[in-house]
Each structure stands twice: as C-alpha cells, then as structure tokens.
C-alpha cells in the first residue's frame, strides 16, 4: 500500500518508515525490479537508519518471531486432529457419489488392546474372559431353589422351597445362572474327591459362567402330564397318604415296606414338574413321619432304587439336606444285606433289626437286583465320604465279572449268596431278573466319568451277545425284537421291561459308543411302540410273543392270556425320551402322546389315581386291577414330561444319569 502522508512529508530521522512507494524507488535510483537491485536498495536503506531505528526494527522482528513459535506449538494438536478427522471423513465417503451409507458407522473404531490391559481384565476391550470352572470340595449338586419366582410365574407358582435369606453374594451368584424350580439348568457340582465322613451341608456353589438362558415355556403336552400327575396325586393323597401304594378303586392303599414308597418315588418328579405345593406337603411328611427304624423286611434292590435313589436325587435337585440325611439313614440300614459268605447281597433286609436274609425258598439272589444298586451306593459314598457303601457294591461287580456261566457277555438270572456262583445256567434274557444288569454297566461307566473300562468292556460284550443270540425279526412287519435263549432254544418272547434297551443303547451311542448301537436303538423303539399300537387299547401287555412266520390275518405281536396286563410301566416312554433327546425326531413325542392318551382312556380312575389293568385287549372292559404302582409317578409320568420338553437342560443327559427308577444322579465328571 502506498502512503499519501509519506509522499507529502520529508523523511524525519527519528521516524521509522519502511514503506517505500514505487515512485520513490524510481526516484532513488531507478527501479528495475531485479533481485540484486532489491537487495542493494534494502541494504542502502538499512544503512541509512539510525542505530536506534535499527534496534527497534530488530526488536520487532525478534518479538514477532517468538510469537510465531508460541502460536505454532499451541495450534499443533487441533491441526493434527482436524487433519485426521478429514481422513476419517474421507473413508466414510460412499464410493458412488450421492449414495447414502446404509448403515453409517456410529461406533468408535475398535481400539488395539493395550498390552498392559491384560493385567486388568475388566479394562480389556476384548470379550470378557470366561470364569474358570471351579470345582469345590463336597460333592453335592448345584443347589438352586427357585429364586427367580417372577420370571417363571407364567408357568407355575415358583416360590422357593428352602427358605433362606438371600445373601448379597448369593444373589450375585444367582445372577450368573438361570434358576429353575423344575430343576432346569441345575448344575451338578462334580468332584470325584470323597468328602469327609460327615454328611455335608449344601454349600455355596461355584459355577461355570454361562450365558443366562431364557426358560423354555411349558407346552400343552407337558401341561397334560402335570394334570395327570395331579390327578394321580389326588388319589394318593386322599386315600393312601404316607402308605406305599394307592388302591384307587377301593379308595385305600397297600403296604409293601410301609415306607411311603409312592411319596418318596414321586418327590423328584414333583420337583421337575414344578409342583411346588405338592412337593412341600411331601417334604413335610418326610421330615415328620418317615421313620426307617422299623421292624420291617425290605427288598434291597427295590428300596435302593426307589427310596435311596429317590432321596439322593431329590437332595441333588432341591439342595435340602433333609433328603441326604434320610438317604444316609436308609443306606446304612441296608448294609447288612452284604454280610454274606460270598459278599453277594441277600435280597431282603430288616432295616430295624439290622439283619438280612435270602427269600424263604432259596439262597439265590437275582442277578439284576445285586448289580443294579451300584449307582446309588456309589453316590452315597461320594456324598458322605464313607467308602463302605461303594466298596460293598464294587465288590459285587468285580466278582460277577469273573464268573463263568456267561454266554458272550449275557448273564444268567440267578446268583447264589453262599457260593457266589451263577445258578440256573443256560437261560438268557434282557427282561425280568437280568435287565438292569446291562443298564447299570453302561450307566456306572458314565457316572464315573467313563474311566472304568471293565464296565464298558462288559457292556460292549453283552450287546454283542444280544446281537448274536437274542435278536430276531418278526412277521409280517419285520420288527426287530430281543427274544430269550433257554438252553440253546430261542424263544420269541419279549417282556415290556426289555424296552429300556433302546434308550440305553442310544445313551451309549451319545456317549461315543459305536453308531450301530443307535441303529439298533431305532429299530427296537419302533418295536416297543408297536407293542402298544398293535393292541386294542393302544397299551402294551406285560409280555408279547412275536410271530416269526407270516400267517394270514396275524399281526407281529401275539399276547397270551396270562400276559395281557399292563402295570403302567415306564420302559417304552423312557426310551422314547432318550430317542427324542438324541435325534430330535418328533415322531417319538407323538408316540408318547398317544400312550399318555391311552393311559388316560383306560387306566384313569375318576375319583383320583390311575390303575393297572388286567386286559389290554379289551377296550370295553380293561379290567382294572386296583393298584397304582409307585413307578407310575416316579418314572412313567416323569419320562413323559421330559419327552415332551424341548429343553435339553431339563435334566441334561451330559450332567445326570438316571438310575433304573428314573432318579437322576450327577455324573461325576460331566462330558
Ligand atoms: C421299576 O421299578 C424299575 O424300572 C425297574 O428297573 C424295573 N421295574 C420297574 C418298572 O417297570
């Protein structure tokens, strides 16, 4: 800019002006705008300035330079971020101009984990680490009373059983797992370590952190099972409360051991079905009225699988130590049965006197009976820390393993308590008196964490024996069935009891055994279903005979007059449950549903309860027998409920193993 004032006034010596107009420049020596001329001209001007003027100019330059440096450093950061932001903005630009990003990124870009953050997991930007699966000392199942009432209210009244104040740490614990009244998602706490000899109180749990799952709602078929249970329970409560079995027609009861067998057998079913009120009533009876100090003979096997098994599983599900106390009491009182010359237990024990004996007519015991008490006594040892229970039953298995008289792994039906040898050799069946020997070989192996190889070997050998000697196909439908062998002669007879086998085979296959066991299971469960479907009432008789030769007008299944009763047995629905769990094939649920409807049609007593019937072939008069067996509540309805459930955590088969009376016990080392 040219200054008019400078042009009009003469230069003053104490006046600083560095502004030169072009006219002045030309006048001062000619303007040619060359660099050299400009340099020379500036220098000349500089020399013309006084010292003071030069100092002031220098000072001004220095001052401006300092200000420049300061403002550069303070503006650096905003500049940097501005630069970055614009880069990010560029990245978000759509490649096609005018196209809006469908899902603009609003979350901050993922940050790199700082190496130091690893020391403080809660600061880690990565997925939180899984909590370690802590195993704890005493070996009882995870105790999860139904704390989460509200969540499950739609299904049942789910208030808690064990009235304990909720401690803050308990609450925190519960946050980590879904609690279910019915036993869903109940975690067994597994440890093979035997605890000390005192009965342990249920302890606070250590659980593997799991994503909380929404409870699976109860479906209509399950509701129908609950209704059936309530109806049965009503009869028991009204006419047989505290007694062994209901006689629903005569509105009375029968006694076998005088120990409230039905009530004890049904405890864990009520827990699983979520029948809280019924459970609480029954618990009160156990607490106040169940007394084992009684001069009474009980059958070792039956009281083990129903009473000991029922108390142990109820303890595991509810966490209520009352049931463990009672289990220890009855378990201890049953021990005199093992005081035999051979250590093969007697069939009967007087639980009040502490004496044991074989049946009056023989000194034999049944093979299935002495080899199907192991799951329960082993578990009792684990819980109490007292080895004697497990030792006694392990001894039996070891001994039976060494015996001669087997046929490709198949065992005879009797064993002598004096000699310890099999008797009545040459007869082989998977039905009565031998059935659960095979079942418990597999299940003990599973219970113990699949380590006891000799059990597995015996099981595998036995199934090969079944295939070799007992499998046949019927006519006309070519149903695969398991017959019997008597002194080399095959009989096409099959007990309904054998229908446990498809479920057991499927369980083995699920646990890694050969796939052809599953194929056999599929074939056999079809046969068991046909034992119902081919009968006039749609209910199976106790025993069937299969036709081996096609005859006009004949079905596969023949029934003898002496065998046409139905005792409300569970084996087929038990196997349907396993098959559905492992295959997801809904036809198994549909078959079970048909069976439930037929039980309702032909065995339901209007005033309460269900009854065994004498004639499955006569729909107009099935001839009620006036007895409801305890296993109808302990097993049949429980397996029905589980069969209709789509919740694999409702008694998860990788965590529990069912005893032969459908009482779930924990697998010590879960899969
Ligand atoms: C139950 O007591 C058990 O399932 C046992 O193993 C066989 N008999 C009845 C049910 O049929």
XYZ file of C-alpha atoms and ligand atoms in Angstrom:
682
model
C 0.000 0.000 0.000
C 1.360 3.480 -0.747
C 1.110 6.105 1.980
C -0.001 9.598 0.898
C 1.425 11.103 4.140
C 4.888 9.732 3.426
C 4.816 11.150 -0.062
C 3.909 14.655 1.182
C 6.263 14.980 4.199
C 10.064 14.896 4.261
C 11.639 11.928 5.954
C 12.338 12.518 9.629
C 15.291 10.844 11.161
C 13.616 9.666 14.286
C 10.666 8.445 12.320
C 10.764 4.925 11.097
C 9.253 4.143 7.869
C 9.965 1.078 5.866
C 7.322 1.836 3.365
C 8.575 2.917 0.033
C 6.350 3.902 -2.838
C 7.347 2.797 -6.334
C 7.741 6.444 -7.331
C 10.228 6.986 -4.561
C 12.091 3.920 -5.543
C 12.403 5.099 -9.093
C 13.442 8.493 -7.973
C 16.021 6.995 -5.671
C 17.917 5.304 -8.397
C 15.670 3.697 -10.921
C 13.572 0.729 -10.467
C 14.465 -2.314 -12.436
C 12.941 -4.939 -10.027
C 15.959 -7.191 -10.246
C 16.848 -9.254 -7.149
C 20.304 -7.713 -6.889
C 18.885 -4.256 -7.200
C 16.330 -5.001 -4.498
C 18.976 -6.402 -2.151
C 21.268 -3.429 -2.707
C 18.452 -0.987 -2.245
C 17.339 -2.591 1.054
C 20.843 -2.614 2.369
C 21.245 1.029 1.457
C 18.033 1.846 3.267
C 19.129 -0.163 6.313
C 22.424 1.747 6.420
C 20.558 4.990 6.313
C 18.669 4.105 9.548
C 19.890 5.335 12.888
C 21.135 2.837 15.448
C 18.014 3.285 17.500
C 15.821 2.682 14.485
C 17.762 -0.473 13.636
C 17.453 -1.728 17.209
C 13.722 -1.171 17.199
C 13.353 -2.985 13.892
C 15.421 -5.886 15.142
C 13.452 -5.976 18.364
C 10.195 -6.055 16.405
C 11.430 -8.918 14.234
C 12.552 -10.852 17.268
C 9.232 -10.254 19.027
C 7.262 -11.404 16.005
C 9.434 -14.498 15.674
C 8.845 -15.516 19.326
C 5.070 -15.006 18.961
C 5.085 -17.110 15.819
C 6.820 -20.052 17.530
C 4.433 -19.995 20.523
C 1.286 -19.905 18.444
C 2.537 -22.714 16.196
C 3.026 -25.149 19.073
C -0.358 -24.454 20.701
C -2.237 -24.871 17.460
C -0.477 -28.070 16.501
C -2.956 -30.525 18.112
C -6.118 -29.038 16.696
C -4.491 -29.089 13.397
C -3.485 -32.649 13.706
C -6.989 -33.763 14.726
C -8.514 -31.706 12.019
C -6.311 -33.454 9.578
C -7.212 -36.879 10.920
C -10.906 -36.153 11.031
C -10.896 -35.209 7.470
C -9.173 -38.503 6.644
C -11.819 -40.456 8.510
C -14.476 -38.469 6.795
C -12.935 -39.349 3.532
C -13.033 -43.038 4.429
C -16.731 -42.830 5.071
C -17.493 -41.259 1.778
C -19.543 -43.575 -0.350
C -17.751 -44.819 -3.354
C -20.664 -43.923 -5.539
C -21.340 -40.207 -5.093
C -24.837 -39.486 -3.860
C -25.279 -42.956 -2.426
C -26.020 -42.782 1.306
C -24.324 -45.261 3.553
C -26.961 -47.789 4.547
C -25.540 -48.246 7.995
C -23.311 -45.378 8.889
C -20.658 -46.361 11.355
C -21.570 -44.748 14.633
C -19.461 -46.849 16.953
C -15.915 -45.802 17.624
C -13.401 -47.728 15.659
C -12.105 -50.771 17.565
C -9.047 -49.930 19.581
C -5.991 -52.005 19.792
C -5.660 -53.694 23.129
C -3.011 -52.117 25.228
C -0.556 -54.745 26.363
C -0.963 -53.546 29.918
C -4.705 -54.051 29.884
C -4.202 -57.772 30.108
C -3.312 -57.312 33.749
C -6.695 -55.800 34.412
C -9.231 -57.876 32.616
C -12.068 -55.530 33.470
C -10.395 -52.885 31.371
C -9.845 -55.093 28.444
C -11.690 -54.012 25.352
C -11.814 -57.673 24.283
C -14.527 -60.173 25.167
C -14.545 -60.736 28.921
C -12.753 -63.941 29.789
C -14.813 -66.976 30.875
C -14.749 -67.552 34.570
C -12.794 -70.625 35.478
C -14.841 -73.705 36.229
C -14.129 -74.030 39.886
C -14.810 -77.350 41.462
C -15.390 -77.415 45.109
C -14.988 -79.837 47.915
C -18.162 -81.623 48.862
C -19.916 -83.358 46.154
C -23.446 -82.219 46.018
C -25.273 -80.784 43.093
C -25.685 -77.164 42.481
C -28.427 -76.053 44.736
C -30.771 -73.754 43.024
C -34.038 -73.277 44.761
C -36.489 -71.318 42.677
C -35.286 -67.853 43.491
C -36.383 -66.415 40.224
C -40.034 -66.573 41.020
C -41.184 -63.760 38.856
C -39.559 -64.939 35.718
C -41.221 -68.297 35.824
C -44.504 -67.177 37.253
C -46.280 -67.703 33.971
C -45.705 -71.389 34.256
C -46.134 -72.131 37.891
C -46.031 -70.636 41.238
C -42.348 -70.891 41.710
C -41.644 -69.635 45.164
C -38.728 -71.152 46.904
C -38.596 -74.319 48.864
C -35.627 -73.707 51.031
C -36.452 -70.539 52.857
C -33.087 -68.935 53.251
C -32.395 -65.246 53.345
C -30.729 -64.196 50.149
C -27.252 -63.023 50.956
C -25.682 -60.489 48.682
C -23.077 -62.934 47.417
C -25.776 -65.500 46.816
C -27.661 -63.014 44.742
C -24.570 -62.305 42.775
C -24.054 -65.999 42.269
C -27.569 -66.380 41.025
C -27.121 -63.635 38.520
C -24.714 -65.911 36.778
C -27.103 -68.747 36.169
C -30.698 -69.333 35.350
C -32.564 -70.770 38.246
C -35.459 -73.035 37.738
C -37.844 -74.531 40.133
C -38.165 -77.573 37.947
C -34.514 -78.372 38.002
C -33.810 -76.831 34.621
C -30.252 -75.621 34.366
C -29.441 -77.054 37.706
C -25.758 -77.659 37.626
C -24.384 -80.707 39.247
C -21.251 -79.914 41.048
C -18.992 -82.746 40.226
C -15.987 -83.807 42.071
C -14.636 -87.265 42.468
C -12.936 -86.342 45.676
C -14.552 -88.137 48.561
C -15.526 -85.694 51.253
C -15.051 -86.332 54.929
C -17.231 -88.859 56.692
C -19.776 -86.351 57.954
C -22.785 -85.514 55.887
C -22.141 -82.255 54.192
C -24.496 -79.363 54.261
C -25.208 -77.946 50.845
C -22.675 -75.276 50.186
C -22.483 -72.165 48.181
C -21.893 -73.052 44.597
C -19.108 -72.413 42.217
C -20.391 -72.424 38.740
C -19.098 -72.146 35.293
C -20.339 -68.854 33.995
C -22.949 -69.495 31.380
C -24.947 -67.149 29.294
C -28.258 -66.897 31.080
C -30.861 -68.654 29.014
C -34.491 -67.857 28.769
C -36.551 -70.554 30.451
C -38.263 -72.781 27.916
C -42.013 -72.452 28.420
C -44.075 -75.472 29.395
C -46.042 -76.730 26.410
C -49.519 -78.217 26.253
C -48.402 -81.822 26.333
C -46.321 -81.151 29.398
C -49.346 -79.490 30.967
C -51.308 -82.638 30.250
C -48.651 -84.630 32.113
C -48.876 -82.235 35.040
C -52.608 -82.648 35.063
C -52.220 -86.439 35.031
C -49.749 -86.241 37.889
C -52.076 -84.047 39.936
C -54.906 -86.460 39.347
C -52.783 -89.392 40.449
C -51.536 -87.445 43.435
C -55.049 -86.524 44.468
C -55.948 -90.207 44.714
C -52.793 -90.956 46.672
C -53.336 -88.035 48.990
C -56.994 -88.741 49.608
C -56.779 -92.476 50.155
C -53.205 -93.624 50.652
C -51.259 -90.757 52.174
C -47.992 -91.982 53.675
C -48.563 -95.562 52.535
C -46.773 -97.465 49.842
C -49.315 -97.718 47.028
C -52.707 -96.366 46.178
C -55.600 -98.722 45.509
C -57.658 -96.217 43.571
C -60.820 -98.259 43.079
C -61.230 -99.410 46.628
C -60.043 -95.998 47.751
C -57.458 -97.484 50.019
C -53.824 -98.498 49.969
C -51.469 -101.412 50.000
C -48.302 -101.747 52.024
C -45.106 -103.353 50.800
C -42.437 -101.926 53.074
C -44.604 -99.410 54.913
C -42.310 -96.541 53.958
C -44.446 -94.231 51.856
C -42.968 -95.672 48.688
C -45.108 -93.714 46.235
C -44.456 -90.466 48.027
C -40.690 -90.911 48.016
C -40.592 -92.193 44.453
C -42.562 -89.125 43.342
C -40.511 -86.417 45.104
C -38.143 -85.541 42.290
C -40.919 -85.823 39.713
C -42.778 -83.092 41.568
C -39.630 -81.017 41.617
C -39.068 -81.469 37.891
C -42.718 -80.790 37.046
C -42.676 -77.693 39.210
C -45.427 -78.870 41.542
C -44.353 -76.829 44.464
C -47.272 -77.227 46.808
C -47.335 -80.977 46.402
C -43.595 -81.113 46.935
C -43.790 -79.115 50.123
C -46.523 -81.321 51.568
C -44.491 -84.390 50.741
C -41.362 -82.876 52.222
C -43.202 -82.262 55.463
C -44.170 -85.907 55.578
C -40.557 -86.956 55.003
C -39.409 -84.599 57.756
C -42.025 -85.612 60.318
C -43.241 -89.105 59.510
C -40.651 -91.038 57.544
C -39.016 -93.374 60.016
C -36.651 -96.160 58.974
C -36.184 -97.556 62.435
C -38.863 -100.167 61.871
C -39.012 -103.885 62.269
C -39.726 -104.491 58.625
C -38.218 -106.587 55.840
C -37.480 -104.653 52.702
C -36.176 -105.817 49.366
C -32.630 -104.488 48.959
C -32.967 -103.705 45.266
C -36.418 -102.131 45.363
C -35.668 -99.973 48.358
C -32.333 -98.933 46.901
C -33.637 -97.830 43.527
C -36.844 -96.250 44.803
C -36.054 -94.930 48.281
C -32.309 -94.370 48.339
C -32.302 -93.282 44.689
C -35.331 -91.039 45.180
C -33.878 -89.344 48.263
C -30.490 -88.794 46.659
C -31.860 -87.241 43.509
C -34.261 -85.057 45.466
C -31.362 -83.905 47.579
C -29.426 -83.022 44.455
C -32.289 -81.152 42.859
C -33.506 -79.296 45.936
C -30.306 -78.966 47.912
C -32.308 -79.749 51.006
C -30.073 -81.687 53.402
C -33.087 -83.415 54.954
C -33.067 -85.767 51.968
C -29.384 -86.523 52.310
C -29.819 -87.311 55.999
C -32.599 -89.723 55.155
C -30.597 -91.232 52.310
C -27.706 -91.896 54.635
C -30.046 -93.434 57.174
C -31.655 -95.895 54.773
C -28.343 -96.621 53.027
C -26.744 -97.547 56.340
C -29.676 -99.728 57.326
C -29.434 -101.646 54.052
C -25.773 -102.546 54.538
C -26.355 -105.791 56.494
C -27.521 -107.300 53.197
C -23.859 -107.554 52.173
C -22.920 -109.746 55.137
C -22.932 -112.976 53.172
C -20.266 -115.613 52.664
C -19.787 -114.507 49.070
C -20.415 -110.782 49.558
C -23.212 -111.137 47.031
C -26.013 -109.447 48.967
C -29.164 -111.080 50.227
C -32.395 -109.964 48.685
C -34.027 -108.874 51.961
C -33.023 -106.754 54.917
C -34.773 -105.988 58.159
C -33.969 -102.294 58.432
C -34.969 -102.083 62.090
C -33.092 -105.132 63.341
C -30.120 -104.943 61.061
C -30.483 -108.494 59.830
C -30.631 -109.790 56.277
C -31.672 -112.989 54.585
C -32.468 -114.529 51.219
C -36.040 -115.317 50.192
C -37.536 -118.202 52.191
C -37.406 -120.719 49.363
C -33.814 -120.228 48.151
C -30.428 -118.773 48.962
C -30.200 -117.225 45.499
C -30.419 -113.579 44.678
C -31.472 -112.158 41.340
C -28.593 -111.022 39.138
C -30.293 -107.773 38.112
C -31.001 -106.990 41.747
C -27.458 -107.335 43.009
C -25.957 -105.485 40.061
C -28.416 -102.580 39.916
C -27.802 -100.889 43.244
C -24.373 -99.526 42.371
C -25.231 -96.041 41.101
C -26.985 -95.249 44.353
C -24.434 -96.646 46.833
C -21.508 -95.161 44.915
C -23.177 -91.776 45.038
C -23.891 -92.170 48.727
C -20.193 -92.763 49.354
C -19.278 -89.734 47.338
C -21.664 -87.547 49.297
C -20.861 -88.823 52.747
C -17.211 -89.574 52.298
C -17.829 -93.006 53.731
C -16.287 -95.563 51.407
C -18.089 -98.581 52.784
C -21.122 -98.142 50.552
C -19.149 -98.016 47.349
C -16.784 -100.775 48.429
C -19.645 -103.178 49.004
C -21.244 -102.666 45.613
C -17.973 -102.505 43.687
C -17.082 -105.859 45.193
C -20.227 -107.346 43.682
C -19.405 -106.041 40.220
C -15.828 -107.269 40.411
C -16.991 -110.673 41.489
C -19.688 -111.013 38.805
C -17.131 -110.039 36.210
C -15.044 -113.090 36.982
C -17.834 -115.642 36.965
C -18.210 -118.399 34.460
C -21.616 -119.227 33.041
C -21.954 -116.190 30.816
C -22.723 -116.528 27.162
C -20.932 -113.884 25.100
C -21.439 -111.355 27.855
C -25.025 -112.427 28.613
C -25.624 -113.348 32.242
C -27.905 -115.944 33.847
C -30.711 -114.690 36.070
C -29.666 -116.014 39.494
C -26.617 -115.959 41.694
C -26.064 -117.844 44.912
C -25.264 -115.789 48.010
C -23.220 -118.626 49.584
C -21.131 -119.832 46.685
C -21.178 -116.604 44.746
C -21.807 -118.612 41.559
C -24.477 -118.174 38.914
C -27.275 -120.717 39.195
C -29.981 -121.884 36.759
C -27.446 -121.653 33.999
C -28.323 -121.535 30.330
C -31.222 -119.093 30.364
C -30.575 -115.628 28.970
C -32.935 -112.695 28.792
C -32.862 -108.929 28.686
C -36.137 -108.954 30.609
C -37.029 -109.600 34.238
C -34.174 -110.600 36.567
C -31.375 -109.580 34.221
C -32.458 -106.313 32.561
C -30.839 -103.631 34.648
C -27.519 -105.528 34.935
C -26.873 -104.346 31.364
C -28.280 -100.895 32.023
C -26.011 -100.347 35.040
C -22.857 -101.481 33.269
C -23.198 -98.530 30.931
C -24.543 -96.101 33.489
C -21.840 -96.747 36.074
C -19.269 -96.172 33.369
C -20.958 -92.848 32.577
C -21.399 -91.911 36.240
C -17.705 -92.416 36.948
C -16.579 -90.260 34.037
C -16.069 -93.090 31.505
C -12.897 -94.306 33.149
C -13.863 -97.719 34.439
C -13.031 -99.651 31.310
C -14.009 -103.051 32.611
C -17.612 -101.866 32.898
C -17.571 -100.674 29.322
C -15.970 -103.891 28.115
C -18.659 -105.965 29.789
C -21.341 -103.755 28.329
C -19.964 -103.926 24.787
C -19.527 -107.669 25.025
C -23.073 -108.089 26.267
C -24.553 -106.058 23.425
C -22.620 -108.232 21.004
C -24.117 -111.213 22.813
C -27.594 -109.732 22.354
C -26.979 -109.285 18.649
C -25.630 -112.770 18.273
C -28.140 -114.740 20.306
C -31.270 -112.748 21.000
C -32.102 -110.538 18.023
C -34.720 -111.629 15.561
C -37.225 -110.078 13.174
C -40.931 -110.609 13.288
C -43.501 -111.144 10.561
C -45.179 -109.516 8.758
C -43.673 -106.112 9.654
C -40.149 -107.341 10.186
C -39.850 -105.718 13.582
C -36.507 -106.206 15.282
C -37.024 -107.656 18.738
C -34.999 -109.146 21.581
C -36.079 -112.685 22.434
C -34.764 -115.147 25.023
C -32.460 -118.093 24.938
C -33.161 -121.171 27.082
C -30.624 -123.955 26.838
C -29.910 -123.198 23.212
C -33.536 -122.678 22.188
C -34.636 -119.295 21.016
C -37.975 -118.015 22.287
C -39.699 -115.085 20.560
C -40.865 -113.790 23.924
C -40.137 -110.226 24.919
C -41.038 -108.559 28.215
C -42.131 -104.961 28.178
C -39.218 -104.498 30.598
C -36.819 -105.018 27.660
C -37.973 -101.697 26.254
C -35.420 -99.963 28.475
C -32.840 -101.197 25.954
C -33.342 -98.751 23.070
C -32.884 -95.852 25.486
C -29.764 -97.376 26.981
C -28.287 -98.105 23.552
C -28.979 -94.532 22.481
C -27.360 -93.232 25.654
C -24.267 -95.301 24.898
C -24.119 -94.019 21.330
C -24.489 -90.468 22.638
C -21.504 -91.153 24.867
C -19.345 -92.140 21.948
C -20.076 -95.821 21.501
C -20.480 -97.316 18.085
C -23.149 -95.848 15.801
C -24.697 -99.220 15.112
C -25.962 -99.177 18.707
C -28.054 -96.183 17.665
C -29.336 -98.040 14.620
C -30.370 -100.920 16.827
C -31.995 -98.478 19.257
C -34.054 -97.000 16.415
C -35.229 -100.415 15.319
C -36.073 -101.540 18.847
C -38.012 -98.454 19.847
C -40.183 -98.926 16.780
C -40.890 -102.451 18.044
C -41.708 -101.210 21.536
C -44.088 -98.689 20.063
C -45.749 -101.434 18.018
C -46.267 -103.368 21.259
C -48.708 -100.562 22.087
C -50.001 -99.675 18.645
C -50.948 -103.225 17.623
C -53.032 -103.763 20.743
C -56.749 -102.943 21.021
C -56.368 -100.405 23.866
C -53.163 -98.948 22.481
C -51.434 -100.126 25.652
C -48.724 -102.744 25.787
C -49.150 -106.008 27.633
C -46.535 -107.163 30.146
C -45.139 -109.728 27.713
C -45.521 -110.271 23.984
C -44.607 -113.091 21.660
C -43.563 -112.168 18.154
C -44.599 -114.072 15.097
C -41.605 -115.446 13.282
C -43.650 -116.706 10.353
C -46.147 -114.787 8.315
C -49.680 -116.081 8.727
C -52.691 -114.562 7.110
C -54.523 -112.166 9.396
C -51.841 -112.322 12.084
C -50.060 -109.329 13.472
C -46.433 -109.289 14.598
C -47.471 -109.248 18.224
C -49.231 -112.161 19.916
C -50.425 -111.952 23.514
C -51.044 -114.861 25.853
C -53.934 -114.538 28.319
C -51.580 -114.632 31.297
C -49.526 -111.746 29.905
C -52.139 -109.230 28.906
C -51.940 -106.980 31.928
C -50.414 -103.538 31.993
C -48.834 -102.202 35.182
C -48.372 -98.593 33.981
C -44.724 -99.375 33.336
C -42.287 -96.748 32.095
C -39.754 -98.517 29.846
C -41.149 -97.503 26.474
C -41.668 -93.850 27.348
C -38.241 -93.899 28.985
C -36.677 -94.967 25.698
C -38.834 -92.531 23.732
C -37.409 -89.781 25.900
C -33.808 -90.761 25.125
C -34.573 -91.176 21.437
C -36.179 -87.765 21.219
C -33.370 -86.099 23.144
C -30.729 -87.544 20.870
C -32.468 -87.389 17.491
C -34.979 -84.555 17.802
C -37.395 -86.669 15.768
C -40.880 -85.526 16.762
C -42.419 -88.882 15.988
C -41.115 -90.073 19.340
C -43.035 -87.317 21.084
C -46.137 -88.203 19.085
C -45.866 -91.854 20.079
C -45.521 -90.879 23.711
C -48.518 -88.609 23.396
C -50.628 -91.500 22.071
C -49.557 -93.608 25.014
C -50.477 -90.905 27.522
C -53.898 -90.553 25.956
C -54.464 -94.282 26.192
C -53.421 -94.322 29.835
C -55.976 -91.587 30.368
C -58.608 -93.502 28.480
C -58.222 -96.909 30.060
C -56.487 -96.568 33.384
C -57.622 -93.287 34.889
C -59.907 -93.604 37.889
C -62.364 -90.692 38.150
C -62.029 -90.281 41.909
C -58.260 -89.929 41.689
C -55.349 -92.074 40.659
C -54.565 -94.478 37.824
C -54.804 -98.214 37.953
C -53.021 -101.187 36.450
C -55.303 -103.199 34.199
C -55.660 -106.896 33.514
C -56.608 -106.871 29.885
C -55.106 -104.551 27.310
C -57.042 -106.359 24.619
C -60.464 -105.400 25.810
C -61.197 -101.702 25.395
C -64.736 -102.080 26.707
C -63.510 -103.718 29.895
C -59.779 -103.491 30.526
C -60.377 -104.996 33.979
C -58.832 -102.551 36.406
C -56.576 -104.171 38.974
C -56.966 -101.543 41.634
C -53.341 -100.650 42.092
C -51.180 -97.707 41.165
C -47.523 -98.714 41.240
C -45.125 -96.143 42.673
C -43.131 -96.112 39.438
C -46.070 -94.580 37.597
C -45.297 -91.319 39.402
C -41.597 -91.950 39.859
C -40.875 -92.925 36.286
C -43.676 -93.048 33.741
C -45.019 -89.530 34.167
C -41.548 -88.085 34.702
C -40.246 -89.533 31.441
C -43.411 -88.332 29.678
C -42.820 -84.792 30.913
C -39.187 -84.890 29.849
C -40.082 -86.442 26.494
C -42.437 -83.568 25.685
C -39.913 -80.942 26.724
C -37.641 -79.243 24.229
C -35.342 -78.056 26.954
C -32.235 -80.189 26.928
C -31.203 -78.599 30.190
C -34.202 -80.036 31.923
C -32.081 -82.842 33.383
C -29.222 -82.561 30.955
C -28.020 -86.007 29.971
C -24.414 -84.891 29.920
C -24.690 -83.990 33.570
C -27.050 -86.555 35.002
C -27.521 -90.248 34.728
C -30.893 -91.757 35.632
C -30.990 -94.720 37.921
C -33.246 -97.570 36.925
C -36.138 -95.927 38.759
C -35.729 -92.645 36.825
C -33.999 -90.782 39.637
C -31.320 -88.513 38.178
C -27.915 -88.635 39.823
C -24.954 -86.483 38.893
C -22.280 -87.638 36.505
C -19.089 -87.178 38.478
C -17.087 -85.835 35.585
C -19.511 -84.344 33.097
C -18.947 -84.635 29.365
C -39.056 -100.192 38.103
O -39.066 -100.431 39.435
C -37.674 -100.124 37.550
O -37.687 -99.518 36.322
C -37.028 -101.460 37.440
O -35.786 -101.395 36.852
C -37.907 -102.367 36.634
N -39.234 -102.399 37.109
C -39.909 -101.174 37.419
C -40.658 -100.524 36.288
O -41.190 -101.332 35.356
